[in-house]
Short mmCIF file of C-alpha atoms and ligand atoms in Angstrom, two decimals:
data_model
loop_
_atom_site.label_atom_id
_atom_site.label_comp_id
_atom_site.label_asym_id
_atom_site.label_seq_id
_atom_site.Cartn_x
_atom_site.Cartn_y
_atom_site.Cartn_z
CA MET A 27 -31.62 6.25 14.78
CA LYS A 28 -27.95 6.56 14.16
CA GLN A 29 -26.25 3.39 11.98
CA TYR A 30 -22.38 3.47 12.98
CA LYS A 31 -21.19 0.46 10.80
CA TYR A 32 -21.84 -1.58 8.47
CA PHE A 33 -20.69 -5.44 8.96
CA LEU A 34 -20.69 -8.21 5.84
CA GLN A 35 -21.50 -11.79 6.94
CA GLU A 36 -19.08 -13.67 6.16
CA LYS A 37 -20.97 -16.00 3.97
CA ASP A 38 -21.18 -12.55 1.86
CA MET A 39 -17.47 -12.01 1.60
CA PRO A 40 -16.29 -11.39 -2.11
CA THR A 41 -14.65 -14.71 -3.76
CA HIS A 42 -13.72 -13.14 -6.62
CA TRP A 43 -10.69 -10.16 -6.73
CA TYR A 44 -10.75 -7.23 -9.34
CA ASN A 45 -8.82 -6.93 -12.17
CA VAL A 46 -8.76 -2.68 -12.95
CA THR A 47 -6.77 -3.40 -16.61
CA ALA A 48 -9.69 -5.48 -17.67
CA ASP A 49 -11.96 -2.35 -17.99
CA MET A 50 -8.87 0.03 -18.83
CA LYS A 51 -8.72 1.10 -22.88
CA ASN A 52 -4.93 1.99 -22.33
CA PRO A 53 -3.11 -0.37 -19.62
CA PRO A 54 0.28 0.31 -18.12
CA PRO A 55 2.79 -0.31 -21.18
CA PRO A 56 5.23 -3.90 -20.37
CA TYR A 57 7.24 -4.07 -17.78
CA LEU A 58 11.16 -3.63 -19.57
CA HIS A 59 14.06 -6.80 -18.17
CA PRO A 60 16.20 -4.66 -14.87
CA ALA A 61 19.62 -5.16 -16.67
CA THR A 62 18.54 -5.15 -20.86
CA LEU A 63 15.69 -3.03 -20.86
CA ASN A 64 13.98 -5.39 -23.95
CA ILE A 65 10.94 -6.16 -22.75
CA MET A 66 10.22 -9.17 -20.10
CA THR A 67 8.77 -11.93 -19.97
CA PRO A 68 7.07 -13.91 -17.47
CA GLU A 69 10.08 -16.52 -17.96
CA ASP A 70 11.90 -13.61 -16.46
CA LEU A 71 9.91 -12.85 -13.67
CA ALA A 72 10.24 -17.00 -13.09
CA PRO A 73 12.70 -16.95 -10.57
CA VAL A 74 11.19 -14.35 -8.62
CA PHE A 75 7.21 -14.28 -8.19
CA PRO A 76 5.27 -17.40 -7.37
CA SER A 77 3.90 -19.10 -10.87
CA ALA A 78 0.23 -17.81 -10.33
CA CYS A 79 0.93 -14.29 -9.27
CA ILE A 80 2.85 -13.92 -12.19
CA GLU A 81 0.21 -15.00 -14.33
CA GLN A 82 -2.25 -12.66 -12.63
CA GLU A 83 0.19 -9.62 -13.45
CA ALA A 84 -0.15 -10.16 -17.23
CA SER A 85 -4.33 -11.44 -17.17
CA ARG A 86 -6.52 -9.17 -18.76
CA GLU A 87 -9.40 -11.03 -16.84
CA GLN A 88 -12.01 -9.08 -15.19
CA PHE A 89 -12.21 -11.00 -11.83
CA ILE A 90 -9.99 -13.60 -10.34
CA GLU A 91 -11.00 -16.43 -7.92
CA ILE A 92 -10.09 -16.13 -4.65
CA PRO A 93 -8.69 -19.43 -3.71
CA GLU A 94 -10.74 -21.27 -1.01
CA GLU A 95 -7.63 -21.56 1.46
CA VAL A 96 -6.79 -17.59 0.91
CA GLN A 97 -10.70 -17.34 2.03
CA GLU A 98 -10.53 -18.86 4.95
CA ILE A 99 -7.90 -17.34 6.35
CA TYR A 100 -9.44 -13.85 5.16
CA ARG A 101 -12.36 -14.67 7.55
CA LEU A 102 -9.71 -14.65 10.34
CA TRP A 103 -11.16 -10.67 10.28
CA ARG A 104 -12.70 -10.29 7.01
CA PRO A 105 -14.87 -9.04 6.13
CA SER A 106 -14.14 -5.61 7.45
CA PRO A 107 -16.40 -3.00 9.14
CA LEU A 108 -17.09 -0.55 7.48
CA PHE A 109 -17.77 3.11 9.78
CA ARG A 110 -19.93 5.93 9.17
CA ALA A 111 -18.11 9.16 10.89
CA HIS A 112 -20.53 10.48 12.32
CA ARG A 113 -18.98 12.02 15.34
CA TRP A 114 -16.18 13.74 13.20
CA GLU A 115 -18.66 14.65 10.60
CA LYS A 116 -20.67 16.40 13.95
CA ALA A 117 -17.23 17.83 15.11
CA LEU A 118 -16.20 18.99 12.03
CA ASP A 119 -19.46 20.68 11.84
CA THR A 120 -19.93 19.22 7.67
CA PRO A 121 -22.56 18.46 5.67
CA ALA A 122 -20.24 15.82 4.04
CA LYS A 123 -21.35 12.48 4.83
CA ILE A 124 -17.94 10.84 5.97
CA TYR A 125 -17.26 6.60 5.49
CA TYR A 126 -14.09 5.26 6.60
CA LYS A 127 -13.18 1.29 5.71
CA TRP A 128 -11.17 -0.15 8.65
CA GLU A 129 -8.19 -2.54 7.48
CA GLY A 130 -6.84 -2.22 11.08
CA VAL A 131 -8.64 -4.77 12.17
CA SER A 132 -6.15 -7.68 10.70
CA ALA A 133 -3.73 -9.57 13.08
CA ALA A 134 -0.96 -7.39 11.65
CA GLY A 135 -2.74 -4.20 11.54
CA SER A 136 -3.10 -3.17 8.35
CA HIS A 137 -4.11 -4.08 4.89
CA LYS A 138 -1.00 -6.03 3.86
CA PRO A 139 -1.88 -9.24 5.23
CA ASN A 140 -4.80 -9.40 2.31
CA THR A 141 -1.76 -9.97 -0.27
CA ALA A 142 0.17 -11.48 2.01
CA VAL A 143 -1.97 -14.83 2.57
CA ALA A 144 -2.42 -14.90 -1.19
CA GLN A 145 1.24 -14.61 -1.89
CA ALA A 146 1.96 -17.22 1.04
CA TYR A 147 -0.66 -19.95 -0.47
CA TYR A 148 0.55 -19.61 -4.08
CA GLY A 149 3.91 -20.00 -2.65
CA LYS A 150 3.08 -22.87 -1.11
CA GLN A 151 1.43 -24.87 -4.09
CA ASP A 152 4.81 -23.79 -6.09
CA GLY A 153 6.16 -25.95 -3.44
CA LEU A 154 8.15 -23.68 -1.87
CA GLU A 155 10.28 -24.09 1.52
CA GLY A 156 9.75 -20.37 2.00
CA PHE A 157 9.80 -16.21 1.17
CA ALA A 158 12.84 -13.78 1.37
CA THR A 159 11.16 -10.14 1.76
CA GLU A 160 12.48 -6.32 2.94
CA THR A 161 10.96 -4.11 5.43
CA GLY A 162 11.21 -0.73 6.56
CA ALA A 163 9.52 -0.50 9.57
CA GLY A 164 7.78 -3.58 9.54
CA GLN A 165 4.59 -3.80 8.23
CA TRP A 166 5.06 -5.36 5.39
CA GLY A 167 7.85 -7.97 7.44
CA SER A 168 4.94 -8.66 10.13
CA ALA A 169 2.04 -9.59 7.48
CA LEU A 170 4.20 -12.01 5.61
CA SER A 171 5.62 -13.47 8.96
CA LEU A 172 1.83 -13.99 9.27
CA ALA A 173 0.91 -15.63 6.09
CA GLY A 174 3.94 -17.43 6.20
CA GLN A 175 3.33 -19.09 9.58
CA MET A 176 -0.40 -19.91 8.49
CA PHE A 177 0.97 -22.24 5.21
CA GLY A 178 4.38 -23.29 7.14
CA LEU A 179 6.51 -21.34 5.11
CA LYS A 180 9.43 -20.19 6.56
CA ILE A 181 10.16 -16.07 6.01
CA LYS A 182 13.51 -14.48 5.68
CA VAL A 183 13.06 -10.63 6.68
CA PHE A 184 15.77 -8.25 5.67
CA MET A 185 14.96 -5.04 8.09
CA VAL A 186 15.78 -1.73 7.85
CA ALA A 187 18.73 -1.40 10.47
CA ILE A 188 17.84 2.33 11.53
CA SER A 189 14.32 0.35 12.33
CA TYR A 190 15.62 -2.83 13.64
CA GLN A 191 17.66 -0.76 16.21
CA GLN A 192 14.52 1.37 16.94
CA LYS A 193 11.49 -0.19 16.33
CA PRO A 194 11.98 -3.41 18.09
CA TYR A 195 8.03 -4.23 18.24
CA ARG A 196 7.37 -5.14 14.97
CA ARG A 197 10.46 -8.03 14.69
CA ILE A 198 9.08 -9.33 17.80
CA MET A 199 5.64 -9.49 16.18
CA MET A 200 7.49 -11.49 13.00
CA GLU A 201 9.70 -13.61 15.33
CA THR A 202 5.89 -14.26 17.20
CA TRP A 203 4.99 -15.12 13.65
CA GLY A 204 7.77 -17.62 12.96
CA GLY A 205 10.28 -14.97 10.67
CA GLU A 206 13.57 -14.87 11.10
CA VAL A 207 14.71 -10.90 11.03
CA VAL A 208 18.41 -9.50 10.22
CA ALA A 209 19.04 -6.01 10.48
CA SER A 210 19.67 -4.70 6.58
CA PRO A 211 22.72 -4.96 5.49
CA SER A 212 23.93 -7.92 6.92
CA THR A 213 26.50 -10.04 6.76
CA GLN A 214 24.58 -12.66 4.94
CA THR A 215 24.60 -11.37 1.26
CA HIS A 216 27.19 -10.26 -1.39
CA ALA A 217 25.30 -7.01 -1.25
CA GLY A 218 25.13 -6.40 2.21
CA ARG A 219 28.53 -7.30 2.84
CA ALA A 220 29.70 -4.97 -0.05
CA ILE A 221 27.99 -1.87 1.91
CA LEU A 222 29.33 -3.03 5.15
CA GLU A 223 32.91 -2.61 4.21
CA GLN A 224 32.27 0.81 3.23
CA ASP A 225 30.25 1.35 6.34
CA PRO A 226 30.17 -0.41 9.10
CA ASP A 227 27.60 1.29 10.85
CA SER A 228 25.34 1.66 7.70
CA PRO A 229 21.78 2.71 9.00
CA GLY A 230 20.19 0.50 5.89
CA SER A 231 17.78 1.74 3.49
CA LEU A 232 14.71 0.33 1.63
CA GLY A 233 16.60 -0.40 -1.51
CA ILE A 234 19.61 -2.01 -0.02
CA ALA A 235 17.25 -4.15 1.94
CA ILE A 236 15.63 -5.45 -1.33
CA GLY A 237 18.77 -6.20 -2.98
CA GLU A 238 19.71 -8.23 -0.08
CA ALA A 239 16.03 -9.87 0.01
CA LEU A 240 16.52 -10.37 -4.22
CA GLU A 241 19.98 -12.22 -3.89
CA TYR A 242 18.96 -14.44 -1.18
CA ALA A 243 16.19 -15.61 -2.68
CA MET A 244 17.77 -15.94 -6.11
CA THR A 245 21.06 -17.88 -4.56
CA HIS A 246 18.46 -20.23 -2.24
CA ASP A 247 16.93 -23.62 -3.69
CA GLY A 248 13.00 -23.24 -3.20
CA TYR A 249 13.31 -19.34 -2.21
CA LYS A 250 10.98 -16.70 -3.72
CA TYR A 251 10.46 -13.09 -3.03
CA ALA A 252 7.54 -11.15 -1.91
CA LEU A 253 6.56 -7.80 -2.59
CA GLY A 254 3.92 -5.93 -0.48
CA SER A 255 2.71 -3.04 -2.89
CA VAL A 256 3.38 -1.67 -6.34
CA VAL A 257 2.57 -4.65 -8.94
CA ASN A 258 -0.34 -5.10 -10.48
CA PHE A 259 -0.83 -9.17 -8.83
CA VAL A 260 -1.08 -7.09 -5.22
CA LEU A 261 -3.37 -4.64 -5.98
CA ILE A 262 -5.36 -7.15 -7.53
CA HIS A 263 -5.28 -8.81 -4.06
CA GLN A 264 -5.96 -5.93 -1.89
CA THR A 265 -9.28 -4.84 -4.03
CA ILE A 266 -11.12 -7.40 -1.73
CA ILE A 267 -11.01 -3.98 0.47
CA GLY A 268 -13.13 -1.90 -2.14
CA LEU A 269 -15.16 -4.96 -2.98
CA GLU A 270 -16.42 -5.42 0.00
CA ALA A 271 -16.99 -1.51 1.03
CA ARG A 272 -19.58 -2.05 -1.83
CA LYS A 273 -21.65 -4.05 -0.69
CA GLN A 274 -21.47 -2.24 2.55
CA MET A 275 -22.28 1.77 1.31
CA GLU A 276 -24.68 -0.61 -0.52
CA MET A 277 -26.39 -1.45 3.25
CA ALA A 278 -25.70 2.18 3.88
CA GLY A 279 -27.96 3.22 0.98
CA ASP A 280 -24.95 5.53 -0.54
CA TYR A 281 -22.49 5.86 -3.11
CA PRO A 282 -19.52 7.83 -2.71
CA ASP A 283 -18.66 11.08 -4.70
CA ILE A 284 -15.10 10.82 -3.67
CA VAL A 285 -13.15 8.22 -2.76
CA ILE A 286 -9.58 8.12 -1.09
CA GLY A 287 -6.61 6.46 0.02
CA CYS A 288 -2.80 6.70 0.91
CA ALA A 289 -0.23 5.98 -1.26
CA GLY A 290 3.20 4.66 -1.10
CA GLY A 291 3.13 2.23 -4.17
CA GLY A 292 -0.68 2.58 -3.83
CA SER A 293 -1.79 -0.96 -3.34
CA ASN A 294 -4.33 0.49 -0.34
CA ALA A 295 -5.82 3.28 -2.41
CA ALA A 296 -6.36 1.04 -5.31
CA GLY A 297 -7.65 -1.50 -3.27
CA LEU A 298 -10.39 0.57 -2.23
CA ILE A 299 -10.79 2.80 -5.01
CA TYR A 300 -10.54 -0.04 -8.02
CA PRO A 301 -14.31 -1.48 -8.12
CA PHE A 302 -15.05 2.09 -7.73
CA MET A 303 -12.90 3.06 -10.80
CA LYS A 304 -14.77 0.41 -12.41
CA ASP A 305 -17.87 2.20 -12.94
CA LYS A 306 -16.07 5.23 -14.04
CA LEU A 307 -14.37 3.42 -16.43
CA THR A 308 -17.29 1.99 -18.10
CA GLY A 309 -19.05 4.74 -17.83
CA ASP A 310 -21.64 4.54 -15.60
CA LYS A 311 -20.02 6.78 -12.74
CA PRO A 312 -18.31 9.55 -14.71
CA ASN A 313 -18.28 11.76 -11.78
CA LEU A 314 -16.83 9.94 -9.42
CA ARG A 315 -13.55 11.17 -8.23
CA ALA A 316 -10.62 9.09 -6.95
CA LEU A 317 -7.72 10.60 -4.97
CA PHE A 318 -4.28 8.76 -4.05
CA VAL A 319 -3.15 11.21 -1.43
CA GLU A 320 0.86 11.03 -0.98
CA SER A 321 3.75 12.24 1.34
CA THR A 322 5.57 15.66 0.70
CA ALA A 323 8.59 14.05 1.13
CA CYS A 324 8.07 11.67 -1.83
CA PRO A 325 5.75 13.47 -4.41
CA SER A 326 6.06 10.81 -6.79
CA MET A 327 2.51 11.69 -8.41
CA THR A 328 2.31 15.52 -7.96
CA ARG A 329 6.17 16.53 -8.91
CA GLY A 330 7.99 13.45 -10.21
CA ARG A 331 7.85 12.36 -14.05
CA TYR A 332 5.75 9.97 -15.85
CA ALA A 333 8.45 7.51 -16.65
CA TYR A 334 9.99 4.49 -17.27
CA ASP A 335 12.66 3.66 -13.85
CA TRP A 336 13.78 1.09 -12.09
CA GLY A 337 11.50 -0.35 -8.94
CA ASP A 338 14.39 -0.55 -6.40
CA THR A 339 17.75 0.98 -5.68
CA ALA A 340 19.87 -1.74 -6.06
CA LYS A 341 18.55 -2.30 -10.79
CA THR A 342 17.60 -5.58 -9.72
CA GLY A 343 13.35 -5.64 -10.46
CA PRO A 344 11.58 -4.72 -13.73
CA VAL A 345 11.57 -1.39 -15.12
CA THR A 346 8.01 0.53 -15.03
CA MET A 347 6.07 2.84 -16.52
CA MET A 348 5.28 5.10 -13.72
CA HIS A 349 5.12 8.27 -11.53
CA THR A 350 8.12 8.68 -10.15
CA VAL A 351 11.07 10.37 -8.10
CA GLY A 352 14.19 8.31 -9.53
CA HIS A 353 14.94 5.15 -8.17
CA GLY A 354 18.04 6.72 -6.10
CA PHE A 355 16.06 9.03 -4.47
CA ILE A 356 16.04 8.99 -0.77
CA PRO A 357 13.52 10.92 0.69
CA ALA A 358 13.15 13.00 3.98
CA PRO A 359 12.92 10.44 7.63
CA VAL A 360 9.30 11.16 8.00
CA HIS A 361 7.10 8.91 10.43
CA ALA A 362 5.03 7.73 7.78
CA GLY A 363 7.52 4.62 6.22
CA GLY A 364 4.97 3.36 4.03
CA LEU A 365 4.59 6.57 1.56
CA ARG A 366 8.85 6.95 0.82
CA TYR A 367 8.65 4.41 -2.32
CA HIS A 368 10.35 6.72 -4.99
CA GLY A 369 7.46 5.27 -7.03
CA MET A 370 3.85 4.11 -7.91
CA ALA A 371 1.38 1.00 -9.04
CA PRO A 372 1.96 1.42 -13.14
CA THR A 373 -1.50 0.95 -12.95
CA VAL A 374 -1.98 3.52 -10.26
CA SER A 375 0.38 6.08 -12.43
CA ALA A 376 -1.28 5.49 -15.98
CA LEU A 377 -4.94 6.01 -14.53
CA LEU A 378 -3.80 9.24 -13.25
CA ASP A 379 -2.01 10.22 -16.60
CA GLN A 380 -5.22 9.24 -18.19
CA GLY A 381 -7.34 11.84 -15.87
CA PHE A 382 -9.29 9.39 -14.16
CA ALA A 383 -7.60 9.71 -11.19
CA GLU A 384 -6.06 12.46 -8.72
CA ALA A 385 -3.37 12.87 -6.35
CA ARG A 386 -2.29 15.50 -3.64
CA ALA A 387 0.82 15.62 -1.45
CA TYR A 388 0.82 16.54 2.71
CA HIS A 389 3.40 17.37 5.15
CA GLN A 390 3.46 15.11 8.13
CA ILE A 391 2.31 17.70 10.33
CA GLU A 392 -1.08 18.80 9.05
CA ALA A 393 -1.37 15.12 8.55
CA LEU A 394 -0.51 14.32 12.09
CA GLU A 395 -2.82 17.08 13.22
CA ALA A 396 -5.87 15.70 11.29
CA ALA A 397 -5.47 12.36 12.41
CA HIS A 398 -5.66 13.45 15.97
CA SER A 399 -9.14 15.21 14.96
CA PHE A 400 -10.12 11.87 13.86
CA ALA A 401 -9.19 9.97 16.98
CA ALA A 402 -10.51 12.80 19.16
CA SER A 403 -14.45 12.46 17.28
CA GLU A 404 -13.95 8.39 16.34
CA GLY A 405 -11.25 6.87 18.84
CA THR A 406 -9.66 5.22 16.17
CA ILE A 407 -5.61 6.10 16.39
CA VAL A 408 -4.53 5.63 12.86
CA ALA A 409 -1.28 4.87 11.31
CA PRO A 410 0.80 8.10 10.07
CA GLU A 411 0.51 6.94 6.81
CA THR A 412 -3.45 6.54 6.73
CA ALA A 413 -3.21 9.99 8.38
CA HIS A 414 -2.64 11.50 5.35
CA ALA A 415 -5.92 9.88 3.89
CA VAL A 416 -7.26 11.26 6.76
CA LYS A 417 -6.17 14.93 5.89
CA ALA A 418 -7.76 14.52 2.44
CA THR A 419 -11.00 13.76 4.35
CA TYR A 420 -10.80 16.25 6.20
CA ASP A 421 -9.76 19.10 3.69
CA GLU A 422 -12.91 18.07 0.94
CA ALA A 423 -15.46 17.71 4.37
CA MET A 424 -14.50 21.56 4.71
CA ALA A 425 -15.12 22.08 1.43
CA CYS A 426 -18.35 20.80 1.45
CA LYS A 427 -19.06 22.96 4.54
CA GLU A 428 -17.77 25.92 2.48
CA SER A 429 -20.03 25.04 -0.56
CA GLY A 430 -22.79 23.25 1.61
CA GLU A 431 -22.94 20.42 -0.17
CA ALA A 432 -23.54 17.14 1.41
CA LYS A 433 -21.02 14.93 -0.80
CA VAL A 434 -20.68 11.38 0.12
CA ILE A 435 -16.95 10.77 0.89
CA LEU A 436 -15.54 6.97 1.68
CA PHE A 437 -11.77 6.92 2.64
CA ASN A 438 -9.61 3.88 3.81
CA ALA A 439 -8.09 3.67 6.70
CA SER A 440 -5.17 1.37 5.90
CA GLY A 441 -4.10 0.51 9.52
CA HIS A 442 -3.39 1.28 13.06
CA GLY A 443 -0.61 3.61 14.39
CA HIS A 444 -0.04 1.41 17.89
CA PHE A 445 3.52 0.87 16.70
CA ASP A 446 3.87 4.42 15.44
CA LEU A 447 2.91 6.18 18.78
CA ALA A 448 5.96 8.01 18.34
CA ALA A 449 5.03 9.99 15.53
CA TYR A 450 1.79 11.23 17.46
CA ASP A 451 4.26 12.09 20.76
CA ALA A 452 6.69 14.04 18.24
CA TYR A 453 3.07 15.71 17.18
CA HIS A 454 2.33 16.62 20.74
CA ARG A 455 5.68 17.72 21.73
CA HIS A 456 5.85 20.05 18.62
CA ALA A 457 8.97 17.72 17.48
CA LEU A 458 7.88 17.37 14.27
CA LEU A 459 9.22 18.31 11.46
CA ASP A 460 7.97 19.01 7.75
CA TYR A 461 10.86 18.54 4.81
CA ARG A 462 10.79 20.76 1.89
CA LEU A 463 11.76 19.22 -0.93
CA GLU A 464 14.47 21.34 -2.83
CA GLU A 465 13.93 21.04 -6.90
CA ALA A 466 17.54 20.89 -7.31
CA LYS A 467 17.34 17.37 -5.11
CA LEU A 468 14.54 16.40 -7.34
CA GLN A 469 15.93 17.20 -10.64
CA GLU A 470 19.06 15.82 -9.34
CA ALA A 471 17.13 12.09 -8.69
CA LEU A 472 15.54 12.49 -11.59
CA LYS A 473 18.86 12.24 -14.12
CA THR A 474 19.13 8.45 -13.19
CA LEU A 475 15.83 7.68 -14.76
CA PRO A 476 17.11 5.09 -18.03
CA LYS A 477 17.09 6.14 -21.53
CA ILE A 478 13.84 4.27 -23.00
CA SER A 479 14.24 4.40 -27.59
C1 LIG B 20 2.25 0.20 4.04
C2 LIG B 20 1.24 0.83 4.14
C3 LIG B 20 1.03 2.14 3.47
C4 LIG B 20 1.43 2.21 2.09
O1 LIG B 20 1.33 1.49 0.72
P1 LIG B 20 0.49 1.12 -0.08
O2 LIG B 20 1.06 -0.49 -1.04
O3 LIG B 20 0.61 2.34 -0.71
O4 LIG B 20 -0.66 0.60 0.79
C5 LIG B 20 -0.39 2.71 3.81
N1 LIG B 20 -0.77 2.44 5.27
C6 LIG B 20 -0.12 1.42 5.81
C7 LIG B 20 -0.86 1.08 7.79
C8 LIG B 20 0.87 0.68 5.44
O5 LIG B 20 1.04 -0.21 6.32
#
């Protein structure tokens, strides 16, 4: 009898996260201060993030204990299932064995609560009253609102105005979990008011919303800032995905040849990939392929530069060495909002630069087409971001068909697409657009990188 899914018992859920920098010979270089461009100290970060998160950011410990209270909340939906896509394999007529880890089972519908819950816990430990954060389409804001509710913290969410107007459902989710959501630019910060003075109808942007959230956190006692991706402590929290998947792949009697994830800031992909990358870094599995998949609308890894850049448009956060298309770059309005970040996690960038990982970019129509084929066989309707990982899996499975190789492919299904059905609707109506990014526009954006001596 074919087995379709692999469940871990709650008692077998990993109790420690994995920190990839422990196994990297050349971990990413230090962060720089956004104003002085000198090396940033943990003290510089103290007003921004919870103290335990700052410690984890600098840590070279291989395994970091997951606090019991965090494990308890994880158990509301974790361990998450790992599926074998037998039906999709058959539909594609490929000899490849396709597995996927399903993170859409969290209440917020994605992997993001894995770090939101941890950050809320550490914030509570620091005696915080609440967190301020930004959100685009609402995935991160809803994950943090959920986590804030669990620990009795107030969550202030600056939501990009255009999404606030066009995507009410995520806002309602956030409010259901006690989050306080304001459209950004707002009148509640200097940064927001300055933009509104110039353009009262500003649609907002992620960069503006980050600026507002940081300002709010710095100017309100008892508040810090929560970040949904990019920095290493977030990636550490997400490794629960891959640590579970390792055990589940063992249950299935397979080990992946290729591990795949879609990458906006890199957190869900790294979360699945790093616990396997460990075997590549230590030399046990030199042939393992790790594939990070981005959107052609925001091609930091495939067309950007590996350089120091600011993490946000307002230049308030740390300057990090990463693959970037420039902090001022404004990507085309693709449906995969989570893939529209200008940079990439410093550890992912370093692993790419050192040849341990590969990157690839897809247009949204081909991604949605693959997601459609996946939904037809497996039922699950994935988020438009996830669709990019699905397309990469599709192409690898087709390459196996061509070569006759029965490779084992594992991808991360980072979230469901139930609030992004407009993307599927546009695809059905042939109204989805692919955007060509002009080289000149990219070069223009890259001119804004800081000059580091
Ligand atoms: C936010 C999001 C992403 C992109 O963020 P990463 O940090 O790169 O994982 C991908 N998929 C889903 C479902 C998301 O919500």
